Coordinates of C-alpha atoms in Angstrom, one line a residue:
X221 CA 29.6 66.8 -95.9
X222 CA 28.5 64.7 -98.8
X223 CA 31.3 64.9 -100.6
X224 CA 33.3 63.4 -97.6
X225 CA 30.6 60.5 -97.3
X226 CA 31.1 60.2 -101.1
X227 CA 35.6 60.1 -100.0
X228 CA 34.4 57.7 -97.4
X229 CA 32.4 55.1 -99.3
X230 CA 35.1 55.3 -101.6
X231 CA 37.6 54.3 -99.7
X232 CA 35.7 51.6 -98.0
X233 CA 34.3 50.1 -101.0
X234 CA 37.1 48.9 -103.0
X235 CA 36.7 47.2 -106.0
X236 CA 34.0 44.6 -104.5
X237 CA 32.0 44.7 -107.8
X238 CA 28.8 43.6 -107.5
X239 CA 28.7 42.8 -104.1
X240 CA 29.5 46.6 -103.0
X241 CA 26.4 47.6 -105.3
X242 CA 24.5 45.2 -103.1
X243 CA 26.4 45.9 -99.8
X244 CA 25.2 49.7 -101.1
X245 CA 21.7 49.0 -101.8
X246 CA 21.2 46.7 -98.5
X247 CA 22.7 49.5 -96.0
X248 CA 20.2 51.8 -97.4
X249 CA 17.3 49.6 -96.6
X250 CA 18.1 48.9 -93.6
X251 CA 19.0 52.7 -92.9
X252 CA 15.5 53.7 -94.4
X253 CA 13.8 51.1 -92.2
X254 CA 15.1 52.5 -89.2
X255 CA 14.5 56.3 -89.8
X256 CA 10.6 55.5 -90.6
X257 CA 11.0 53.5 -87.6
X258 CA 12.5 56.5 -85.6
X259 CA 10.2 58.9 -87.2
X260 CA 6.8 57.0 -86.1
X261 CA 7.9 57.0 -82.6
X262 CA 8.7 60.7 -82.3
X263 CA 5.2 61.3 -84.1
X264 CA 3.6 59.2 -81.7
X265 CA 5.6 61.3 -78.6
X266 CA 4.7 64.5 -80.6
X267 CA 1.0 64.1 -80.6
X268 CA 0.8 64.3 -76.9
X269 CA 2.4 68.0 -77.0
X270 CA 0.5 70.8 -77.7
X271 CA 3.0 72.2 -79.6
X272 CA 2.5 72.7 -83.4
X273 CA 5.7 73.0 -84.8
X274 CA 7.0 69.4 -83.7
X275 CA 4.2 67.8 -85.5
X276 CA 4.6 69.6 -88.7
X277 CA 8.8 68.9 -88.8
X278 CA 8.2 65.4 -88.2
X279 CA 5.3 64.9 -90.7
X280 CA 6.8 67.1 -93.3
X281 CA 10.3 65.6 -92.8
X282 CA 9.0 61.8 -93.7
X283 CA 9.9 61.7 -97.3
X284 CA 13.1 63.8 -97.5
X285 CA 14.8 61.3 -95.2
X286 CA 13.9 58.6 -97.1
X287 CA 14.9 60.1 -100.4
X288 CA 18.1 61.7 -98.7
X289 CA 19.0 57.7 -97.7
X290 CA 18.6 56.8 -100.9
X291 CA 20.1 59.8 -102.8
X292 CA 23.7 58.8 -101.1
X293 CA 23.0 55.1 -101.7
X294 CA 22.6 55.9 -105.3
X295 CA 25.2 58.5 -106.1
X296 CA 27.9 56.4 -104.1
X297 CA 26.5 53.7 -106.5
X298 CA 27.2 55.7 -109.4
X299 CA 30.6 56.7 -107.9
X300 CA 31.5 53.8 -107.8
X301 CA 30.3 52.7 -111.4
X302 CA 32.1 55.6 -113.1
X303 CA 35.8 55.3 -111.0
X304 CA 38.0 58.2 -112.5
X305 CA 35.6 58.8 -116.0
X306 CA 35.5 62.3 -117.0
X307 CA 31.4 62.2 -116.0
X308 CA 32.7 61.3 -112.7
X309 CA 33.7 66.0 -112.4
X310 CA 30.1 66.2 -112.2
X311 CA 29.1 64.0 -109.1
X312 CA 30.2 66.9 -106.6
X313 CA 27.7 69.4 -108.6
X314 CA 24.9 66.9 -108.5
X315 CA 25.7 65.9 -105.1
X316 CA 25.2 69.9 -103.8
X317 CA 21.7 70.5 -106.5
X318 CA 20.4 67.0 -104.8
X319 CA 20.9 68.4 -101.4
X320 CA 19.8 71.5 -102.5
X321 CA 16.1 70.3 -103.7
X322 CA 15.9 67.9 -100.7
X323 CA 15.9 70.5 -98.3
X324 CA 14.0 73.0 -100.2
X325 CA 11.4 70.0 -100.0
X326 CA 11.8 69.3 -97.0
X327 CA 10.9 73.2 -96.0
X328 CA 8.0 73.4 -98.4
X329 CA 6.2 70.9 -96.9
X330 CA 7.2 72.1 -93.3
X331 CA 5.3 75.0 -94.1
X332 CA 2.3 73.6 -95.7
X333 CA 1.9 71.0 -92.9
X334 CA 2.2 73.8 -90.0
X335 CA 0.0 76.1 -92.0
X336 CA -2.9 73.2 -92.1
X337 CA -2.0 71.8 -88.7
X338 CA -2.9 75.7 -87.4
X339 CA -6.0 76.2 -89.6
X340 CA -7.5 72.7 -88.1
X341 CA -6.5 73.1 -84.9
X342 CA -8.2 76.5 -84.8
X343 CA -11.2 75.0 -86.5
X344 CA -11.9 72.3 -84.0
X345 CA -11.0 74.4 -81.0
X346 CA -12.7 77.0 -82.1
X347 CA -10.7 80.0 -82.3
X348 CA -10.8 82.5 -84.7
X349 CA -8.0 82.4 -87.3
X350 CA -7.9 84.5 -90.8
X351 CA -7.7 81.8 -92.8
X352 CA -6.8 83.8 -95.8
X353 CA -3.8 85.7 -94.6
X354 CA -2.8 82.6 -92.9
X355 CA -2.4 80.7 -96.7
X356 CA -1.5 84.0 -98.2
X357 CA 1.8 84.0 -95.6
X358 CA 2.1 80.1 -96.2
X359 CA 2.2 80.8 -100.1
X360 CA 4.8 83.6 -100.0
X361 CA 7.1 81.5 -97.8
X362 CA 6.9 78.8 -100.1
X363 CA 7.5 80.8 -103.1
X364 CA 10.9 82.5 -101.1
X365 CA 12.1 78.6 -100.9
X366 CA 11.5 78.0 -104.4
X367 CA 13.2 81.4 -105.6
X368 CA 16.3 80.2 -103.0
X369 CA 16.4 77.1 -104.0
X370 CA 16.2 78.4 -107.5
X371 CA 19.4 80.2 -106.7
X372 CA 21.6 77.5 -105.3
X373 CA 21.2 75.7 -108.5
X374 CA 21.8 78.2 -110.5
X375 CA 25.3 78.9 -108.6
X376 CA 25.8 75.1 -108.5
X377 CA 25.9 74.9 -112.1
X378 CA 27.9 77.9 -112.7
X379 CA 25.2 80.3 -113.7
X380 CA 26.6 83.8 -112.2
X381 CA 23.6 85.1 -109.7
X382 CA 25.2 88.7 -109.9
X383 CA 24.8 88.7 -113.7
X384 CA 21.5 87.2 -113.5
X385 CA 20.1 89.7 -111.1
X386 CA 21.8 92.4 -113.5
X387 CA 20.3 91.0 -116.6
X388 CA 17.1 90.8 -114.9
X389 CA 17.4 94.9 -114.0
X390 CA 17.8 95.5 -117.8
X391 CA 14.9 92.8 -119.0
X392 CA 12.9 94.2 -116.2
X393 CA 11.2 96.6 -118.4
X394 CA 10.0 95.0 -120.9
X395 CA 9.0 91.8 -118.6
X396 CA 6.9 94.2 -117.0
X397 CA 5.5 95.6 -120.0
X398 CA 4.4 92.1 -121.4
X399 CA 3.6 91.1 -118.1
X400 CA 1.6 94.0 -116.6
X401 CA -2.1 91.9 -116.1
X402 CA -0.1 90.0 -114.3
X403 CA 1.4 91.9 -111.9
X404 CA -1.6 94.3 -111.6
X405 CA -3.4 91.2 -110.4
X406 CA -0.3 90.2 -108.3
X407 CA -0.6 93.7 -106.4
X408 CA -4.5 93.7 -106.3
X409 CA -4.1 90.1 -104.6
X410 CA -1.3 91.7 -102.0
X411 CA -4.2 94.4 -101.5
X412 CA -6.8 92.2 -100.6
X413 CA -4.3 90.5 -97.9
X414 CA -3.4 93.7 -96.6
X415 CA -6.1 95.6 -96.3
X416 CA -9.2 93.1 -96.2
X417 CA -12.0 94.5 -97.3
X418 CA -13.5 91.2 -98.0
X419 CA -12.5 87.4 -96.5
X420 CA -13.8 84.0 -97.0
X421 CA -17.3 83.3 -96.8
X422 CA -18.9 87.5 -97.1
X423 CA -21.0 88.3 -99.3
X424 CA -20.0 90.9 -101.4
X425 CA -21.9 93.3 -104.4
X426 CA -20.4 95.8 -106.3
X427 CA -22.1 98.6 -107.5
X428 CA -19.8 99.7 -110.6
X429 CA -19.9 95.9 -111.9
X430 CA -22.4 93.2 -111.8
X431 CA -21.0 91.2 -109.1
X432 CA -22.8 89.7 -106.4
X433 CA -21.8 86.9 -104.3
X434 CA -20.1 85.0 -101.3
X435 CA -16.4 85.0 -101.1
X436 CA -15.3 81.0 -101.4
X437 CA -11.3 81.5 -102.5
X438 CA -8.6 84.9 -102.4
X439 CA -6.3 83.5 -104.9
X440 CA -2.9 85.9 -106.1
X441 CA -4.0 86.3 -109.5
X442 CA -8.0 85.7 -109.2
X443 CA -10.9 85.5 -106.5
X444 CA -13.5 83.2 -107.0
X445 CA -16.7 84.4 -106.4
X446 CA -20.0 82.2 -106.0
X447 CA -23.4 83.8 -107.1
X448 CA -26.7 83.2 -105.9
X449 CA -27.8 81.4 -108.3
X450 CA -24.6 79.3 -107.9
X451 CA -22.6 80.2 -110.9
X452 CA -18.5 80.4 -110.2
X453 CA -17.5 84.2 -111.0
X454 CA -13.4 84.4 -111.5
X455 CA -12.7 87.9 -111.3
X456 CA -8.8 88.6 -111.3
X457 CA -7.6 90.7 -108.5
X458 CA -6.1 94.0 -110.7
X459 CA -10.3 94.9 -110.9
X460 CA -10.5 95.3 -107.8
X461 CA -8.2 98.1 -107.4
X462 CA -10.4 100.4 -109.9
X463 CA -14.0 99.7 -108.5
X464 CA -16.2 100.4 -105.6
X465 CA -17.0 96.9 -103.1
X466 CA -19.6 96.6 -100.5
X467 CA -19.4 94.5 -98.0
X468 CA -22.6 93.6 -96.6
X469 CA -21.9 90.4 -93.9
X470 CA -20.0 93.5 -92.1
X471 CA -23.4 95.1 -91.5
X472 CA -23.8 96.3 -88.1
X473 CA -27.6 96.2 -88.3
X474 CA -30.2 96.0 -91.4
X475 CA -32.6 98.5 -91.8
X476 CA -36.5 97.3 -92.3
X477 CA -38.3 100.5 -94.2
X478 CA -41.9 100.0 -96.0
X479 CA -44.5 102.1 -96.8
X480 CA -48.2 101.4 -96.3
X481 CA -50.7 103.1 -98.1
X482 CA -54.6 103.1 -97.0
X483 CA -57.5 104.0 -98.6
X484 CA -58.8 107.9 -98.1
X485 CA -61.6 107.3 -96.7
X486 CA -59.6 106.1 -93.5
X487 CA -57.9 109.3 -93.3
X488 CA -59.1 109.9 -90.1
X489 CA -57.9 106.6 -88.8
X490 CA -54.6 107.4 -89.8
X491 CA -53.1 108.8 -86.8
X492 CA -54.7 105.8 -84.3
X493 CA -53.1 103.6 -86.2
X494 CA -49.4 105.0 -86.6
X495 CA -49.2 105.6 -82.9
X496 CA -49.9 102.0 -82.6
X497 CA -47.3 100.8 -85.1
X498 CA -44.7 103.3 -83.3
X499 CA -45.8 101.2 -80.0
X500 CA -45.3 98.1 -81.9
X501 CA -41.5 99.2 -83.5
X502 CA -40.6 99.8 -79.6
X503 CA -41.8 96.9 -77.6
X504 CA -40.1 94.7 -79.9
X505 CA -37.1 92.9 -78.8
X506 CA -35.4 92.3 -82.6
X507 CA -35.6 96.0 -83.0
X508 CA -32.3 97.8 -81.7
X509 CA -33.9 100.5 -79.8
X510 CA -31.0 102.9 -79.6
X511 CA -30.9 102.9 -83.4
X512 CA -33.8 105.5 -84.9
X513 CA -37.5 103.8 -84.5
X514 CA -40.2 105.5 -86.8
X515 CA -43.9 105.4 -88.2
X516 CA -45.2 108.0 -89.7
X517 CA -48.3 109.6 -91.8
X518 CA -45.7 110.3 -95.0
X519 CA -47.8 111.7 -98.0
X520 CA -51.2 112.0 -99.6
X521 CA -51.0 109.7 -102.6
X522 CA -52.5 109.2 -106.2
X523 CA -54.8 106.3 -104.8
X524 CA -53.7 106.3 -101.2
X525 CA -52.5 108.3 -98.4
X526 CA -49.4 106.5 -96.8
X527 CA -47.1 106.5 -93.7
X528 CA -43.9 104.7 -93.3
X529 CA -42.0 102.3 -91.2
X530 CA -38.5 102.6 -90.4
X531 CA -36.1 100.6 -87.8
X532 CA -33.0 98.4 -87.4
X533 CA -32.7 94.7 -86.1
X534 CA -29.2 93.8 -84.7
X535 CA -29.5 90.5 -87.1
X536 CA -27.6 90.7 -90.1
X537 CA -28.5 86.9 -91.3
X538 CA -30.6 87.2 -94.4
X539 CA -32.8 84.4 -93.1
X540 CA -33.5 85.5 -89.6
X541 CA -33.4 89.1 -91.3
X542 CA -36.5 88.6 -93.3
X543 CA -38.5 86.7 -90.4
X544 CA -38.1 89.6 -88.6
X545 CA -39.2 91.7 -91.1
X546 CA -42.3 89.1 -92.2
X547 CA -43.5 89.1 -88.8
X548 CA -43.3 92.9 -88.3
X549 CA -45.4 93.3 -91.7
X550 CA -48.2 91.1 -90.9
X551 CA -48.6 92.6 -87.5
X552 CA -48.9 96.3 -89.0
X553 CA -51.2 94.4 -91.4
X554 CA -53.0 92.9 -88.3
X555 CA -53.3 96.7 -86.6
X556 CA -54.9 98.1 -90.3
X557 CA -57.3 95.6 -89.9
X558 CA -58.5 95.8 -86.2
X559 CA -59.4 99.1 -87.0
X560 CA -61.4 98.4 -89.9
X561 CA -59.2 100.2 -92.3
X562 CA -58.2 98.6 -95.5
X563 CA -54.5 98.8 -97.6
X564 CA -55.2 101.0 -100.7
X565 CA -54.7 99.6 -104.2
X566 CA -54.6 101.7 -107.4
X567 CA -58.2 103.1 -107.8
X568 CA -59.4 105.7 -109.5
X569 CA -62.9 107.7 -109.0
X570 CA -65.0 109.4 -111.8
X571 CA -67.2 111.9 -111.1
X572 CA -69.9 112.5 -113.7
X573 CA -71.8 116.0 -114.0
X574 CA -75.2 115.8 -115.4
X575 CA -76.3 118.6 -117.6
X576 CA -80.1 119.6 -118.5
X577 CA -81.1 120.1 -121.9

């Protein structure tokens, strides 16, 4: 089709000089004024739908039409220019490459404009969307357009794809040997997309390495991890393949265990007092009562004989987690107290033996 628009200007043109060039260059304006004139008003129309893909072609397809107006301005220009030269064989091939990365343009940035179109939209509706698979789909589109439109150059040019794809078999090998980080990281990326142990936002630990922090970006080579003391942690994805991750924000419940120790001489208040922390651990509401609630007398100590506390709150949320947990403490604190007991600290008796003589 360009080629024929290339025959047609051609033919039309003449041998005008200058005042084609101009006739050329005007035609064009005009022709881009219009389509971004065309374009606002179907944007305009489009953000009354509720349809996402309209949007994204009509922002993403902005700049291609303008540079596809003035790609066949220009190369009719330099048709003309060059009449029957021997650079003049290459105009078809440059015509079919320019085409070629237009549209390849034109569908990356469909893609990234419906990807973020989706993501907000989901965002201020609030819906839940996987954010990371959603960019991780986005990104492998995008890198099929680049490889295609990779290809058409290639074959525009002359390069033989068959002979590259069989050279590429052969060279394979060693690629992959000189490039094996790579890949492993490549393929621990696709893992994390696939399988998800982890997504945005968790908080993650592992136990084999010292890593400990909250999920801000799932990259294809490397994750980037953010401490708690605020530190960025790049950790390539082939790592996590070979060690062991926990996953703490998908915690059903969090377990609140302590021991108390009291002094021996209120051994024989021992037994009021646990049955009253049991009543405590099960008229709570922040204690899931179908989960196991426990206080018991435990063990006879070095300096203390102590009894234990064990239950499990619903919340997860470090913050609201150790509330609970504060407030539970104090009030076992506040029971030890009512009944004139006292928490043991390390002490240690001596019992002297006096001898006559």
């Amino acid at each position: 089709m360009i080629e024929q628009w290339f025959e047609i200007g051609q033919a039309h043109l003449g041998q005008g000089g200058v005042s084609q060039v101009l006739l050329l260059l005007g035609g064009a304006l005009v022709a881009s004024v219009i389509g971004r004139w065309l374009l606002n008003i179907l944007q305009r129309g489009a953000q009354r739908t509720t349809y996402l893909m309209d949007d994204a072609v009509l922002s993403s397809a902005s700049r291609p039409v303008q540079a596809l107006i003035w790609f066949i301005a220009l190369t009719l220009i330099v048709q003309l220019l060059l009449g029957e030269s021997s650079f003049a064989s290459w105009l078809p091939k440059i015509q079919r490459a320019g085409v070629f990365l237009i549209l390849g343009w034109f569908l990356f940035s469909l893609i990234r404009d419906y990807s973020a179109e989706a993501r907000q939209r989901a965002r201020a509706g609030g819906k839940e969307l996987d954010e990371d698979l959603h960019l991780a789909v986005a990104r492998t589109l995008q890198a099929a357009i680049v490889v295609l439109v990779g290809m058409g150059l290639l074959q525009t040019f002359g390069v033989s794809i068959v002979g590259l794809l069989t050279f590429s078999g052969v060279g394979g090998l060693v690629v992959g040997f000189a490039a094996k980080d790579m890949l492993g990281n490549f393929f621990g990326g696709l893992m994390l997309h696939m399988d998800r142990p982890f997504k945005t936002g968790d908080w993650v630990r592992s136990p084999d390495r010292d890593i400990e922090g909250t999920v801000e970006r799932i990259g294809w080579r490397q994750t980037l991890i953010r401490t708690f003391s605020k530190n960025a942690l790049y950790i390539p994805n082939g790592m996590f393949l070979n060690i062991v991750i926990e996953n703490p924000s998908q915690m059903s419940h969090r377990m609140i265990k302590a021991v108390i120790g009291l002094r021996y001489d209120d051994l024989g208040k021992m037994k009021t007092i646990v049955d009253e922390v049991q009543a405590l651990l099960e008229g709570s509401p922040d204690i899931d009562q179908e989960m196991p609630v426990l206080a018991r007398f435990d063990m006879f100590n070095d300096s203390s004989v102590d009894f234990f506390i064990q239950c499990y709150t619903p919340e997860v949320h470090r913050a609201e987690y150790t509330r609970i947990k504060q407030n539970l403490l104090l009030a076992v604190a506040e029971i030890v107290e009512r009944h004139g007991a006292e928490i043991a600290f390390p002490t240690r008796t001596l019992h002297v033996q006096s001898q006559s003589g």
